[in-house]
Tab-separated table of C-alpha atoms in Angstrom:
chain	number	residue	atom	x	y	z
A	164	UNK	CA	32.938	96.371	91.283
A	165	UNK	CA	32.514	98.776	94.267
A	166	UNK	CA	32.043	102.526	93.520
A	167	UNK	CA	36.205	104.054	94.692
A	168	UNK	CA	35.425	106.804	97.374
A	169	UNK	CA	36.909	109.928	98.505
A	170	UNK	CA	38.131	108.005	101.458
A	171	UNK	CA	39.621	105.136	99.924
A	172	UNK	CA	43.393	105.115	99.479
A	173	UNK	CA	45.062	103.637	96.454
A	174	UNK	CA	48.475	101.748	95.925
A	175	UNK	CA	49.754	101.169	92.332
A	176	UNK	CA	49.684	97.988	91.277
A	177	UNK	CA	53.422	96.563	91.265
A	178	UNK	CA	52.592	94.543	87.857
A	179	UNK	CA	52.373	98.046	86.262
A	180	UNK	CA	55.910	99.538	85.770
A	181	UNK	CA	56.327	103.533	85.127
A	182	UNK	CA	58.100	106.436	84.477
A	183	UNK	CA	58.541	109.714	84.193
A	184	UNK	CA	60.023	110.480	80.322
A	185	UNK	CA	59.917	114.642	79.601
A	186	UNK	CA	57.167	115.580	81.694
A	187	UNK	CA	54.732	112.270	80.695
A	188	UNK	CA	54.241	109.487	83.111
A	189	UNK	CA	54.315	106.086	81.232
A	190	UNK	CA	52.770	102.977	81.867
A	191	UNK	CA	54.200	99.952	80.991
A	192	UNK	CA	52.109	96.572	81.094
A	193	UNK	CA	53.644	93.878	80.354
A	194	UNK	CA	50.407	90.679	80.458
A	195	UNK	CA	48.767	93.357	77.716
A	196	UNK	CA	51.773	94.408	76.427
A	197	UNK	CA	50.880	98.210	76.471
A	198	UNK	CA	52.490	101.092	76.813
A	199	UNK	CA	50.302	103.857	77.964
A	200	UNK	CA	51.176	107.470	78.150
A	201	UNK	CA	49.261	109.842	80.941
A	202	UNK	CA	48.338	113.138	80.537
A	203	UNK	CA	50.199	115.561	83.175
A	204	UNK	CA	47.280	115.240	85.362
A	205	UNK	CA	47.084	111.673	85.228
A	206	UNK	CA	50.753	111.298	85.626
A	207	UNK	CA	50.039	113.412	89.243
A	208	UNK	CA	47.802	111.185	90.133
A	209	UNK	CA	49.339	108.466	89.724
A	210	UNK	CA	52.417	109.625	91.208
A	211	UNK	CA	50.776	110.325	94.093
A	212	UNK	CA	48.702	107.108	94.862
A	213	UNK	CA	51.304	105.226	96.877
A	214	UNK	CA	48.672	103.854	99.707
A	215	UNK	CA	49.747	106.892	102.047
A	216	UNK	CA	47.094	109.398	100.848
A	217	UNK	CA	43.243	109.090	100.442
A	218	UNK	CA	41.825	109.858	97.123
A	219	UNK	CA	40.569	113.187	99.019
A	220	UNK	CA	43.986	114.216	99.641
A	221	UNK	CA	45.668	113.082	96.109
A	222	UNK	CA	43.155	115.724	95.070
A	223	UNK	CA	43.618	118.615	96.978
A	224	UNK	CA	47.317	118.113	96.317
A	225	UNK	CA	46.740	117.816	92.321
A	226	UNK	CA	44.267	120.621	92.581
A	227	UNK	CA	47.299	122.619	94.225
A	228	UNK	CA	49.686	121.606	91.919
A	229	UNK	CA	47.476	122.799	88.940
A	230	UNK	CA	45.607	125.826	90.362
A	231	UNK	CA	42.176	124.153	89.505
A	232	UNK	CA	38.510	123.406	91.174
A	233	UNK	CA	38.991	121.471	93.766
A	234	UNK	CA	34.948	119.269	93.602
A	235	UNK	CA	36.125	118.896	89.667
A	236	UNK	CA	39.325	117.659	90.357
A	237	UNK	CA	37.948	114.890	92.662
A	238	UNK	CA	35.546	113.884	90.616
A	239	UNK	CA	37.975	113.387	87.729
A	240	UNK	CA	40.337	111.036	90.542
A	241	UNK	CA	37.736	109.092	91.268
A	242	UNK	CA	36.814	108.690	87.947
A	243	UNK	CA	40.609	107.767	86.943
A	244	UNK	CA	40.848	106.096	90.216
A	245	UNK	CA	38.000	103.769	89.428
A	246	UNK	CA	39.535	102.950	85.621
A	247	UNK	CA	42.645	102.061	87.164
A	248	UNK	CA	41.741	99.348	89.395
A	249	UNK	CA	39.077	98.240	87.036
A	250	UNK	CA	41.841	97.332	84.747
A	251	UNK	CA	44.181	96.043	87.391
A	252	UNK	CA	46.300	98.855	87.701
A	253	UNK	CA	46.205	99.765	90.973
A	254	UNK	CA	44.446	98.421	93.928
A	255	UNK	CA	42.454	99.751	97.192
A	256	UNK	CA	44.682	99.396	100.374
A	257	UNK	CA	42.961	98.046	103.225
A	258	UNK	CA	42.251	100.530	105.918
B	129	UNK	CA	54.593	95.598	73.421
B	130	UNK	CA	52.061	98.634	71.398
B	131	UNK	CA	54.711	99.873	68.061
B	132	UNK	CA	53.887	103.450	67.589
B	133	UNK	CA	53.162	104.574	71.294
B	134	UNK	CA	56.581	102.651	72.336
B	135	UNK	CA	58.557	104.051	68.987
B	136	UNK	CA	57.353	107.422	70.104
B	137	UNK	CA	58.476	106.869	73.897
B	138	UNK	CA	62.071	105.529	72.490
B	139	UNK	CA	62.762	108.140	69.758
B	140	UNK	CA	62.178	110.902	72.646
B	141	UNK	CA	64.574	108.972	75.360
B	142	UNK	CA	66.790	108.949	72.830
B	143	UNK	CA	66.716	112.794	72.167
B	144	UNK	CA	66.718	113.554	75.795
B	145	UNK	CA	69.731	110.812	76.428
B	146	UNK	CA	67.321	109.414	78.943
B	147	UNK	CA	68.833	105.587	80.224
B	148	UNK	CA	65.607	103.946	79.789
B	149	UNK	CA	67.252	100.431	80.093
B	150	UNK	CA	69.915	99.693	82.270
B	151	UNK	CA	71.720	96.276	83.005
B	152	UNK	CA	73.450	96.173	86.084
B	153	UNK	CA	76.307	93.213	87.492
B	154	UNK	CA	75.594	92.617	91.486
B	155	UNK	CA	78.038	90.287	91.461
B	156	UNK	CA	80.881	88.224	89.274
B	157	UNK	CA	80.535	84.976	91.381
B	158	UNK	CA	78.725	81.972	89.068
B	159	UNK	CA	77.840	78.477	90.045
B	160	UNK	CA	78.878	77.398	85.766
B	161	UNK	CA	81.974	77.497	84.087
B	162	UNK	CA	80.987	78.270	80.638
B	163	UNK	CA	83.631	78.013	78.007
B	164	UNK	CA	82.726	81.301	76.175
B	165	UNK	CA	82.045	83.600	79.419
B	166	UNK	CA	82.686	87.230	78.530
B	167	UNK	CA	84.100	88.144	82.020
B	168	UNK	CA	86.978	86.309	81.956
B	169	UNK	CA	88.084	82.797	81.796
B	170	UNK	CA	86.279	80.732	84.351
B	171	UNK	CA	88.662	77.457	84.538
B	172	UNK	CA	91.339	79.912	86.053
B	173	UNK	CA	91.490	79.020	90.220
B	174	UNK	CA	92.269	82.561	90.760
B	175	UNK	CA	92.335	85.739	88.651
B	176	UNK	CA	94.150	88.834	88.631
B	177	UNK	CA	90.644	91.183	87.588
B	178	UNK	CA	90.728	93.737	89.847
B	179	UNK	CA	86.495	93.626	89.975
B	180	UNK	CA	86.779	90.315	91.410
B	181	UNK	CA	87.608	91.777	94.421
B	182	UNK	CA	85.937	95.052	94.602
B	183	UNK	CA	82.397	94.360	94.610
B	184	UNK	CA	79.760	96.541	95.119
B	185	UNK	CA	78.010	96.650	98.859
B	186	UNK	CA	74.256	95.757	98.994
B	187	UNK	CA	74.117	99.134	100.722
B	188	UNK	CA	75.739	100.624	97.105
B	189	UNK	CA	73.740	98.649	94.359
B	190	UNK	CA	70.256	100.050	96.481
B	191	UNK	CA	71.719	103.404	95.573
B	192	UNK	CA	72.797	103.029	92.595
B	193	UNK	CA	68.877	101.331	92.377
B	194	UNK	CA	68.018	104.778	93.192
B	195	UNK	CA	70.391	107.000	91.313
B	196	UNK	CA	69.484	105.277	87.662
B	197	UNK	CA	65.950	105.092	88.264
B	198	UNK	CA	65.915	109.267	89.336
B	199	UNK	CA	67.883	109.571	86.353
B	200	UNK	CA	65.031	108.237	84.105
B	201	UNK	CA	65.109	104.430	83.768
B	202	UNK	CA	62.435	101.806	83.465
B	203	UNK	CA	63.939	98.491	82.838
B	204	UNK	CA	66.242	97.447	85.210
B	205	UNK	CA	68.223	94.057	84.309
B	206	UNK	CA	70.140	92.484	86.926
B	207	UNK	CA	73.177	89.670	85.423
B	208	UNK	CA	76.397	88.757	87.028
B	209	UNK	CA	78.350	86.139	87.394
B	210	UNK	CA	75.175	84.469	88.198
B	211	UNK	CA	72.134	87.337	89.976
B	212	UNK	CA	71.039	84.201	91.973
B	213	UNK	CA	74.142	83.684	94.009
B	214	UNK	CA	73.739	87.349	95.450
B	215	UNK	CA	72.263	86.679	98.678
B	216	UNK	CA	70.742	89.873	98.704
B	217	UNK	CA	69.117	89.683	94.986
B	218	UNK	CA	65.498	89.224	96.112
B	219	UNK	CA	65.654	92.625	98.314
B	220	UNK	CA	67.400	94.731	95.147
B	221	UNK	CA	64.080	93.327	92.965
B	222	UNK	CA	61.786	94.494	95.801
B	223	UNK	CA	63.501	97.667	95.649
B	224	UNK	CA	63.822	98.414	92.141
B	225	UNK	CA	59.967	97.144	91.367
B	226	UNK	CA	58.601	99.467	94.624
B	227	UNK	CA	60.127	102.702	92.773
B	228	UNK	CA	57.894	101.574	89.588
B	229	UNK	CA	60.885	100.208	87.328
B	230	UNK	CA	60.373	96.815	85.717
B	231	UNK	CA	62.711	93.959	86.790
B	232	UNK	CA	64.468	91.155	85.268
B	233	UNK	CA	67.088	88.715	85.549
B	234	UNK	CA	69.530	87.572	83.129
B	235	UNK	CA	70.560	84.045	84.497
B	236	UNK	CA	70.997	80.564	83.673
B	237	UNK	CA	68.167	79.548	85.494
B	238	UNK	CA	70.204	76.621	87.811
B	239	UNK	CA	69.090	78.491	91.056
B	240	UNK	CA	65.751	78.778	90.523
B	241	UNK	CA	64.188	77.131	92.708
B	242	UNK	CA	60.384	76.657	93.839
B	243	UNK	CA	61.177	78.928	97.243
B	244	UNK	CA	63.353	81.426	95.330
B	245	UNK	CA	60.807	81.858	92.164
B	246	UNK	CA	57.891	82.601	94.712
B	247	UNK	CA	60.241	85.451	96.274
B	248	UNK	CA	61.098	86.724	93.101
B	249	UNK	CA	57.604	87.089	92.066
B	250	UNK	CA	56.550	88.764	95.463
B	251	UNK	CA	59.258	91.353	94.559
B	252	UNK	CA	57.794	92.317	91.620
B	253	UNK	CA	60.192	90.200	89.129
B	254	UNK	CA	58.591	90.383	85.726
B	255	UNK	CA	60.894	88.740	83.550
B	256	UNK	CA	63.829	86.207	83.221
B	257	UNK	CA	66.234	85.662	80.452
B	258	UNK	CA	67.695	82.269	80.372
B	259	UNK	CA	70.956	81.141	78.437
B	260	UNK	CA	70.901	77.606	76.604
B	261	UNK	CA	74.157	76.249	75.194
B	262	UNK	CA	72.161	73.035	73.672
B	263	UNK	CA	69.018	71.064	73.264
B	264	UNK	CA	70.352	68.245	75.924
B	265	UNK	CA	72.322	67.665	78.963
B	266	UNK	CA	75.205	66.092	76.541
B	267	UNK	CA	75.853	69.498	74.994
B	268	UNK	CA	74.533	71.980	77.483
B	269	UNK	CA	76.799	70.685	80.270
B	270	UNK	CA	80.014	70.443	78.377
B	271	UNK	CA	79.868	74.045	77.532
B	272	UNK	CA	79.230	74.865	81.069
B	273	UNK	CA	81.422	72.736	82.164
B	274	UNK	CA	78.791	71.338	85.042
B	275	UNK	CA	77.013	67.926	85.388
B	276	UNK	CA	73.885	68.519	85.731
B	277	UNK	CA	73.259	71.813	85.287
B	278	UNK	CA	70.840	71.218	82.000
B	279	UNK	CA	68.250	69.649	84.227
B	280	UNK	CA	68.512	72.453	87.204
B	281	UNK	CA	68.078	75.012	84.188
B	282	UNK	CA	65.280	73.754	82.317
B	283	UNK	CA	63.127	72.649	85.864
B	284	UNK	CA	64.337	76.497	86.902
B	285	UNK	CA	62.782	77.986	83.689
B	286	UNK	CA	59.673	76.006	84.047
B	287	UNK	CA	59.305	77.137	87.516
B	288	UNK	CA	59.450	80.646	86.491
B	289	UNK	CA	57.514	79.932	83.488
B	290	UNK	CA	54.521	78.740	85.831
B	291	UNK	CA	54.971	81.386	88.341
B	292	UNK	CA	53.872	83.840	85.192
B	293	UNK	CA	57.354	85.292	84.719
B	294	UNK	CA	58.325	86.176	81.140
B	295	UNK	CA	60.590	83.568	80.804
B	296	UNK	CA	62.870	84.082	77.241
B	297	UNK	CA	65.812	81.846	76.429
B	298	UNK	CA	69.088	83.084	74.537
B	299	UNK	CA	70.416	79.952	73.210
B	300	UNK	CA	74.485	81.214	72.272
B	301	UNK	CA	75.268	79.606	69.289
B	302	UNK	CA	78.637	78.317	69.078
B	303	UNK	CA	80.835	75.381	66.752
B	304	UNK	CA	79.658	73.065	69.776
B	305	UNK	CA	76.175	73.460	69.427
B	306	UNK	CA	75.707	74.723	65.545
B	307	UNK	CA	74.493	71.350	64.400
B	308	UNK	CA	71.202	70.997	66.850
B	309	UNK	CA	69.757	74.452	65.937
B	310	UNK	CA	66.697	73.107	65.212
B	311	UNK	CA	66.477	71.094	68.288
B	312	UNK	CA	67.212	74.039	70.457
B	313	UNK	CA	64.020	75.499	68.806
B	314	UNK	CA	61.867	72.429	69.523
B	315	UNK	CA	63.347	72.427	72.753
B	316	UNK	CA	61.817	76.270	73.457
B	317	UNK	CA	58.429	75.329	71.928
B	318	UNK	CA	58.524	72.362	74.152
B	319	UNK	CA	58.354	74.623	77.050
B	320	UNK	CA	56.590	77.216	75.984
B	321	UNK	CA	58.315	80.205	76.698
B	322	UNK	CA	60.267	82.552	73.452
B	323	UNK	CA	63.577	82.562	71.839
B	324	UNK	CA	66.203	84.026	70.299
B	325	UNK	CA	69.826	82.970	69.045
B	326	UNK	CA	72.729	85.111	69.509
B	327	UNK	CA	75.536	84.191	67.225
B	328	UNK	CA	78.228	86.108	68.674
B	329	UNK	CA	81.222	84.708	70.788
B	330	UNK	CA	83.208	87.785	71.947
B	331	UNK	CA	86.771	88.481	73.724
B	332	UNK	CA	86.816	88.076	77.120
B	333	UNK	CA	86.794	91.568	79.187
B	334	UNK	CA	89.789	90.517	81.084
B	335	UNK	CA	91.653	91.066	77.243
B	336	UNK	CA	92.018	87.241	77.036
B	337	UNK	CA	90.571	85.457	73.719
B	338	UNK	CA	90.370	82.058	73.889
B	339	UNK	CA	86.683	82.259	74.087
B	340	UNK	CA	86.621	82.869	69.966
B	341	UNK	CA	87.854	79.626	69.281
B	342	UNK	CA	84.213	78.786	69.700
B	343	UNK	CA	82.530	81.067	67.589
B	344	UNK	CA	80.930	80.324	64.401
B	345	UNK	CA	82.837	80.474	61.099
B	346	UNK	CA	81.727	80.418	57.657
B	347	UNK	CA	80.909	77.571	57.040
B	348	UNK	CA	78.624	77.154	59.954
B	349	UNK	CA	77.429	80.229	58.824
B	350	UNK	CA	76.815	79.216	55.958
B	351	UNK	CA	75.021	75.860	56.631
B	352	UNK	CA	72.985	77.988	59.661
B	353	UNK	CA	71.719	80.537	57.248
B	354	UNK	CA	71.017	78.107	54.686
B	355	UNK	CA	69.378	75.772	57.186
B	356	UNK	CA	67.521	75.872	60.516
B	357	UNK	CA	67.821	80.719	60.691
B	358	UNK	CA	66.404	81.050	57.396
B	359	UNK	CA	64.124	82.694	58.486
B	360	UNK	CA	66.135	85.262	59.471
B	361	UNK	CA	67.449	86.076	56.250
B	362	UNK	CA	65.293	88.977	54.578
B	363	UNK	CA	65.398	91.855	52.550
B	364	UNK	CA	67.700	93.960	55.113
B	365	UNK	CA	67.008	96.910	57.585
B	366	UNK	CA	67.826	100.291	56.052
B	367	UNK	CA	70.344	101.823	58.730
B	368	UNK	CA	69.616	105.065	59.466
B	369	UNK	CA	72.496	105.406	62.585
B	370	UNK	CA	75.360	102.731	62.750
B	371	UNK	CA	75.774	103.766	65.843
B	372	UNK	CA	73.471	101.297	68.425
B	373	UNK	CA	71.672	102.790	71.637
B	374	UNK	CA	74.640	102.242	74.394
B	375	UNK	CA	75.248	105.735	75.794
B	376	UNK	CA	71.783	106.963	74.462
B	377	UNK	CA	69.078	104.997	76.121
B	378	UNK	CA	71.229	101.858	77.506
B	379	UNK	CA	74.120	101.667	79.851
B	380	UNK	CA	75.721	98.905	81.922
B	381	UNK	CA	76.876	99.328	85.440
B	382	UNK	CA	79.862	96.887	86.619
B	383	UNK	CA	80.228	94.435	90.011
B	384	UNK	CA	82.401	97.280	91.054
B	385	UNK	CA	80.538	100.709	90.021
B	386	UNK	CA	82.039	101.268	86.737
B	387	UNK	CA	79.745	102.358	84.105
B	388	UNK	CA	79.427	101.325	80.584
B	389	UNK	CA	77.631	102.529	77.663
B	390	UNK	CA	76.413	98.784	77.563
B	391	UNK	CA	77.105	96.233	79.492
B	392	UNK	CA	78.430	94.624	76.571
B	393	UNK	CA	80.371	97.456	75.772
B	394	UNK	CA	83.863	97.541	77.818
B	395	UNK	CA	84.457	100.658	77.484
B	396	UNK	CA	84.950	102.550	81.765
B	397	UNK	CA	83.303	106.062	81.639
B	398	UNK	CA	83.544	106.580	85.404
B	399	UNK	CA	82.940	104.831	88.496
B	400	UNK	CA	79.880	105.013	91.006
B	401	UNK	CA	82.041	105.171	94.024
B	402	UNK	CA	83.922	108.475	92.848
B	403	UNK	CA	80.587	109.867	91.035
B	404	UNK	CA	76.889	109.884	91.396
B	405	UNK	CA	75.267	108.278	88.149
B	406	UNK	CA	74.175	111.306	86.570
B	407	UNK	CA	77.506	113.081	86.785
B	408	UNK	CA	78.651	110.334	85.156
B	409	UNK	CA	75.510	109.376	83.039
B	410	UNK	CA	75.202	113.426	82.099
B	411	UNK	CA	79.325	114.683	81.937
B	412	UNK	CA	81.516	111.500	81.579
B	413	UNK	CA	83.624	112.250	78.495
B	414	UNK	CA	83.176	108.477	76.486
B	415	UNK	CA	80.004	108.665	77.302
B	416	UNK	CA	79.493	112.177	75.287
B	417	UNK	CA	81.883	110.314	72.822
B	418	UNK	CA	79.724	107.589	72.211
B	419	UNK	CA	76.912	110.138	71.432
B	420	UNK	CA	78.999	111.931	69.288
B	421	UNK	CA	79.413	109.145	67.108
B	422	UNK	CA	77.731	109.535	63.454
B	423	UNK	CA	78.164	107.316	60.875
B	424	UNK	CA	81.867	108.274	59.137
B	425	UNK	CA	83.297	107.311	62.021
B	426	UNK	CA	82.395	103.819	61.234
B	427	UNK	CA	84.869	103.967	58.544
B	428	UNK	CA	84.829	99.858	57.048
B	429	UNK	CA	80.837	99.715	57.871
B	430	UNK	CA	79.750	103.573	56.388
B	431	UNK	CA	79.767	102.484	53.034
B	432	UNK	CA	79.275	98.361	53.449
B	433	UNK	CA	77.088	97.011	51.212
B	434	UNK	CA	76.130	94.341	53.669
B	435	UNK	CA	75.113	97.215	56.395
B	436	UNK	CA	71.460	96.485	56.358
B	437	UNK	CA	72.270	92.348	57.252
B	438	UNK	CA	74.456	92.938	59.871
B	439	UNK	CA	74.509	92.186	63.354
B	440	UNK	CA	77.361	94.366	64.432
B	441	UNK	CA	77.507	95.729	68.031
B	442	UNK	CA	80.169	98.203	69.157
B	443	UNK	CA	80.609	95.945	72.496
B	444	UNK	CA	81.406	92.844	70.665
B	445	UNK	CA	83.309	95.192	68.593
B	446	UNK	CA	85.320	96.661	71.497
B	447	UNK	CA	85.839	93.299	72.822
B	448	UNK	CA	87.121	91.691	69.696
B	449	UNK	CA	89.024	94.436	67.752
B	450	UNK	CA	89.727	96.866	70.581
B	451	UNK	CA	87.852	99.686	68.452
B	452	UNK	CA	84.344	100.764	69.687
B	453	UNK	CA	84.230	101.850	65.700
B	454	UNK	CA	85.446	98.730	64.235
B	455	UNK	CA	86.459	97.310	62.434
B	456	UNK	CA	88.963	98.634	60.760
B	457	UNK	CA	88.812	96.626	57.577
B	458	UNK	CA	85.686	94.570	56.144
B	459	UNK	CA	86.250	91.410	56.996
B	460	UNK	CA	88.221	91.724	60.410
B	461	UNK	CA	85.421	90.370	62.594
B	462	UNK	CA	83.314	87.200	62.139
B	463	UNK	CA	80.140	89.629	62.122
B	464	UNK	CA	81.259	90.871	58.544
B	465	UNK	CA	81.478	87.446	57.464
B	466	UNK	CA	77.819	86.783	58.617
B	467	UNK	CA	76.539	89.660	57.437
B	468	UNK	CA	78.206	88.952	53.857
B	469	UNK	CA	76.498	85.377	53.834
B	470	UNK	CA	72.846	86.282	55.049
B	471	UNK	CA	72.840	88.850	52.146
B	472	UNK	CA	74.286	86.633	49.669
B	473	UNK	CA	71.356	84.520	50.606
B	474	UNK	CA	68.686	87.518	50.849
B	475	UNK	CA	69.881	88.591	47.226
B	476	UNK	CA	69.811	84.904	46.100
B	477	UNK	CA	66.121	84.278	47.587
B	478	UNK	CA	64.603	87.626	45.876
B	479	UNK	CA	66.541	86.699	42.517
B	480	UNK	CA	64.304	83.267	42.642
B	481	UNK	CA	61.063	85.177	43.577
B	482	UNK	CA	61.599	87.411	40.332
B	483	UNK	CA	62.036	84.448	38.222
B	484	UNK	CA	58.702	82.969	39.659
C-alpha cells in the first residue's frame, strides 16, 4: 500500500459508523463487529477527514485545537491516517 | 459486536441519557395487511388516526435526521407502515449514513428489489430487519393478508442478503404460526441470514385490541417452551433495573413528529413540529418520568419471582394494560404467563441436572 502524504486528503469510509459519546469518538464496524473508542486526538482527526481538507491542514487545525508541535502532530496523522485506510476505514479521495 | 468496549460505551449513554438508538416512522402507508399490526387495524378502508394524515415532510424527517444525530445517536432505524413505500427513503439513508450514523430498515422485505437494494447499499444501508409470519406462503400470506407476498419477501431478503446487508428476520409468533416453529428456523438457516422470535402480540396504538386474539396462550406456551425455544429457557437474568432503556438510550419518533420513549412505547412526550428534539429529548416531562422510574414502581413485577424469565416491555405494557408500570396484578398480561412457564421449566431442567 502507498505511503499517505501530507497532500493527500482523506474521506471516512461510510461502512464505518461513529459518534461522539462524552468527549470520545466511537467507531463502530459492523463486517468485524468492533467497537473502537479514539483517543481525543484521534477523535479530531477523524472528525475532521471529510475529503475537504488535506492531511496538512487536518493537522495544523488539530495542532490548533490542542496547542501542540505542529511537524509531531503530522507525523502522528499520517501515521493514523495510514492505519485507517489500511484497515478500510477511510479512503484517499481522488484529487 | 466487542462485550466489554460496547458494555462500557452503553453503561455511559445511559448515565449521560444519550439516545444512542433511535427508531424513527417516515411513513404509516404499507403494501400488507397484517392481522396483528400495532398501528392500527389495517382491514379498516379508512381510519380516524389523526397521524394518518399528518405526516412528516421529507424536508422534516432530514431534520429531525439532523436533530437526533447532534443530540448523540448512532443507530438510526427507519420502520413505518412499510420504509420502502417512502419515495424519498433512499435519500433519508444517504443522509443519515453521510453524518456517520449507522442505518437500517425494519421492513418486510416485499419491496426489495434488485434496483432498490443497490441504492440502499450506495446510501450506506447496513442492515435490514425482516418480519416472517411463517415458514411458507400458506401461512405467511394469510397473516398478511396478501397473495404473494411470501415469495416477494424471501427473494427481497436474499437480495439484501447478497448485496452484504445484515439481513435479520423477526419471525412474530402467533396461534397461527405456533405449530411450524421449527420450520421457521430451518427456513432462516436455509437462507443464511439470523433470527429471533418475538412472542408478543400487543394492542393496537389506535386503543383497538383485536390484534390479541392472536397471541400465544398457555398452552402454546407451554408446548413452545417445551418444544422447538428450549433453548431459550435457562437459569434467568438477575434484574438489576426493571425499568428497560426507552427514555435512556432509545426513543421512537412518530409519522407525525411525536416522540416516544420507544417506538414501542405509546406513550407522546412532545412533538417535533412544536419542539426541537433535544428540548424534547432533554425537558419533556414523561420523558424525565420514564427516567425516574426505579423498581417499586413496578409494583406486581418488584417482588416476582419469575422477574429474571421475563420478557416484559413497558411498550407492550402500555399498549396492553394502559400502564407503562404494569401490570397491575401478576398475571394480567400474557408476558406473566410466559415468564411463569419458562421458569417452571428452568427450575424443572436444573432439578434433573442435580439428580444426574
Amino acid at each position: 500500500m502507498p505511503s499517505i502524504t501530507a497532500e493527500d486528503r482523506l474521506r471516512r469510509a461510510s461502512r464505518v459508523s461513529w459518534q461522539d459519546i462524552d468527549g470520545e469518538t466511537i467507531l463502530l464496524v459492523l463486517q468485524q463487529e468492533k467497537l473502537i473508542g479514539l483517543n481525543r486526538a484521534a477523535g479530531r482527526i477523524w472528525q475532521l477527514i471529510d475529503g475537504s481538507r488535506t492531511n496538512a491542514e487536518v493537522a495544523a487545525l488539530v495542532a490548533e485545537d490542542f496547542d501542540g508541535p505542529r511537524e509531531r502532530i503530522l507525523q502522528d496523522t499520517l501515521a493514523f491516517a495510514q492505519a485507517l485506510t489500511a484497515r478500510g476505514f477511510a479512503e484517499v479521495v481522488s484529487p | 459486536m466487542n462485550g466489554p468496549q460496547f458494555a462500557r460505551i452503553a453503561g455511559l449513554a445511559e448515565q449521560r441519557h444519550i439516545p444512542l438508538n433511535v427508531t424513527l416512522e417516515i411513513t404509516q402507508a404499507c403494501n400488507l395487511r397484517c392481522a396483528h399490526c400495532y398501528n392500527f387495524d389495517r382491514e379498516l378502508p379508512r381510519h380516524p388516526d389523526p397521524r394518518r394524515a399528518a405526516a412528516l415532510s421529507d424536508a422534516e424527517i432530514h431534520r429531525i435526521i439532523d436533530e437526533v444525530r447532534a443530540e448523540g445517536a448512532l443507530f438510526l432505524a427507519f420502520t413505518g407502515g412499510e420504509p420502502t413505500a417512502h419515495p424519498a427513503l433512499v435519500d433519508f439513508v444517504a443522509h443519515a449514513s453521510t453524518t456517520g450514523m449507522f442505518t437500517r430498515l425494519k421492513s418486510n422485505g416485499t419491496h426489495l428489489t434488485r434496483l432498490r437494494v443497490e441504492r440502499l447499499v450506495a446510501a450506506g444501508l447496513q442492515a435490514v430487519d425482516v418480519s416472517v409470519y411463517g415458514a411458507d406462503a400458506d401461512t405467511h400470506d394469510a397473516f398478511v393478508r396478501r397473495p404473494g407476498a411470501f415469495a416477494h419477501t424471501v427473494a427481497g431478503l436474499r437480495r439484501a442478503r447478497e448485496a452484504g446487508i445484515a439481513v435479520h428476520i423477526v419471525f412474530v409468533l402467533s396461534r397461527a404460526n405456533a405449530d411450524v416453529v421449527p420450520d421457521m428456523a430451518e427456513l432462516a438457516e436455509t437462507l443464511g441470514v439470523s433470527h429471533g422470535f418475538d412472542t408478543q402480540i400487543t394492542a393496537r396504538y389506535d386503543g383497538s385490541r383485536s390484534s390479541l386474539d392472536l397471541a400465544l396462550d398457555r398452552a402454546a406456551f407451554e408446548r413452545l417452551y417445551r418444544g422447538p425455544l428450549a433453548k431459550y429457557v435457562g437459569p434467568g437474568i438477575k434484574v438489576g433495573r426493571i425499568a428497560c432503556p426507552c427514555a435512556r438510550v432509545v426513543c421512537g419518533i412518530g409519522s407525525s413528529g411525536d416522540v416516544y420513549p420507544c417506538i414501542g412505547a405509546p406513550l407522546p412526550s412532545g412533538n417535533l413540529r412544536a419542539s426541537s428534539f433535544r428540548e424534547i429529548w432533554r425537558h419533556s416531562p414523561q420523558l424525565q418520568w420514564v427516567r425516574s422510574l426505579a423498581n417499586g414502581d413496578f409494583q406486581a413485577c418488584s417482588g416476582c419471582a419469575h422477574l429474571p424469565h421475563c420478557r416484559r416491555s413497558s411498550g407492550v405494557m402500555l399498549a396492553n394494560t394502559g400502564s407503562f408500570t404494569g401490570p397491575a396484578r401478576f398475571g394480567d398480561d400474557l408476558v406473566c404467563t410466559e415468564a411463569e412457564i419458562v421458569h417452571a421449566l428452568a427450575d424443572r431442567g436444573a432439578r434433573s441436572e442435580q439428580t444426574r
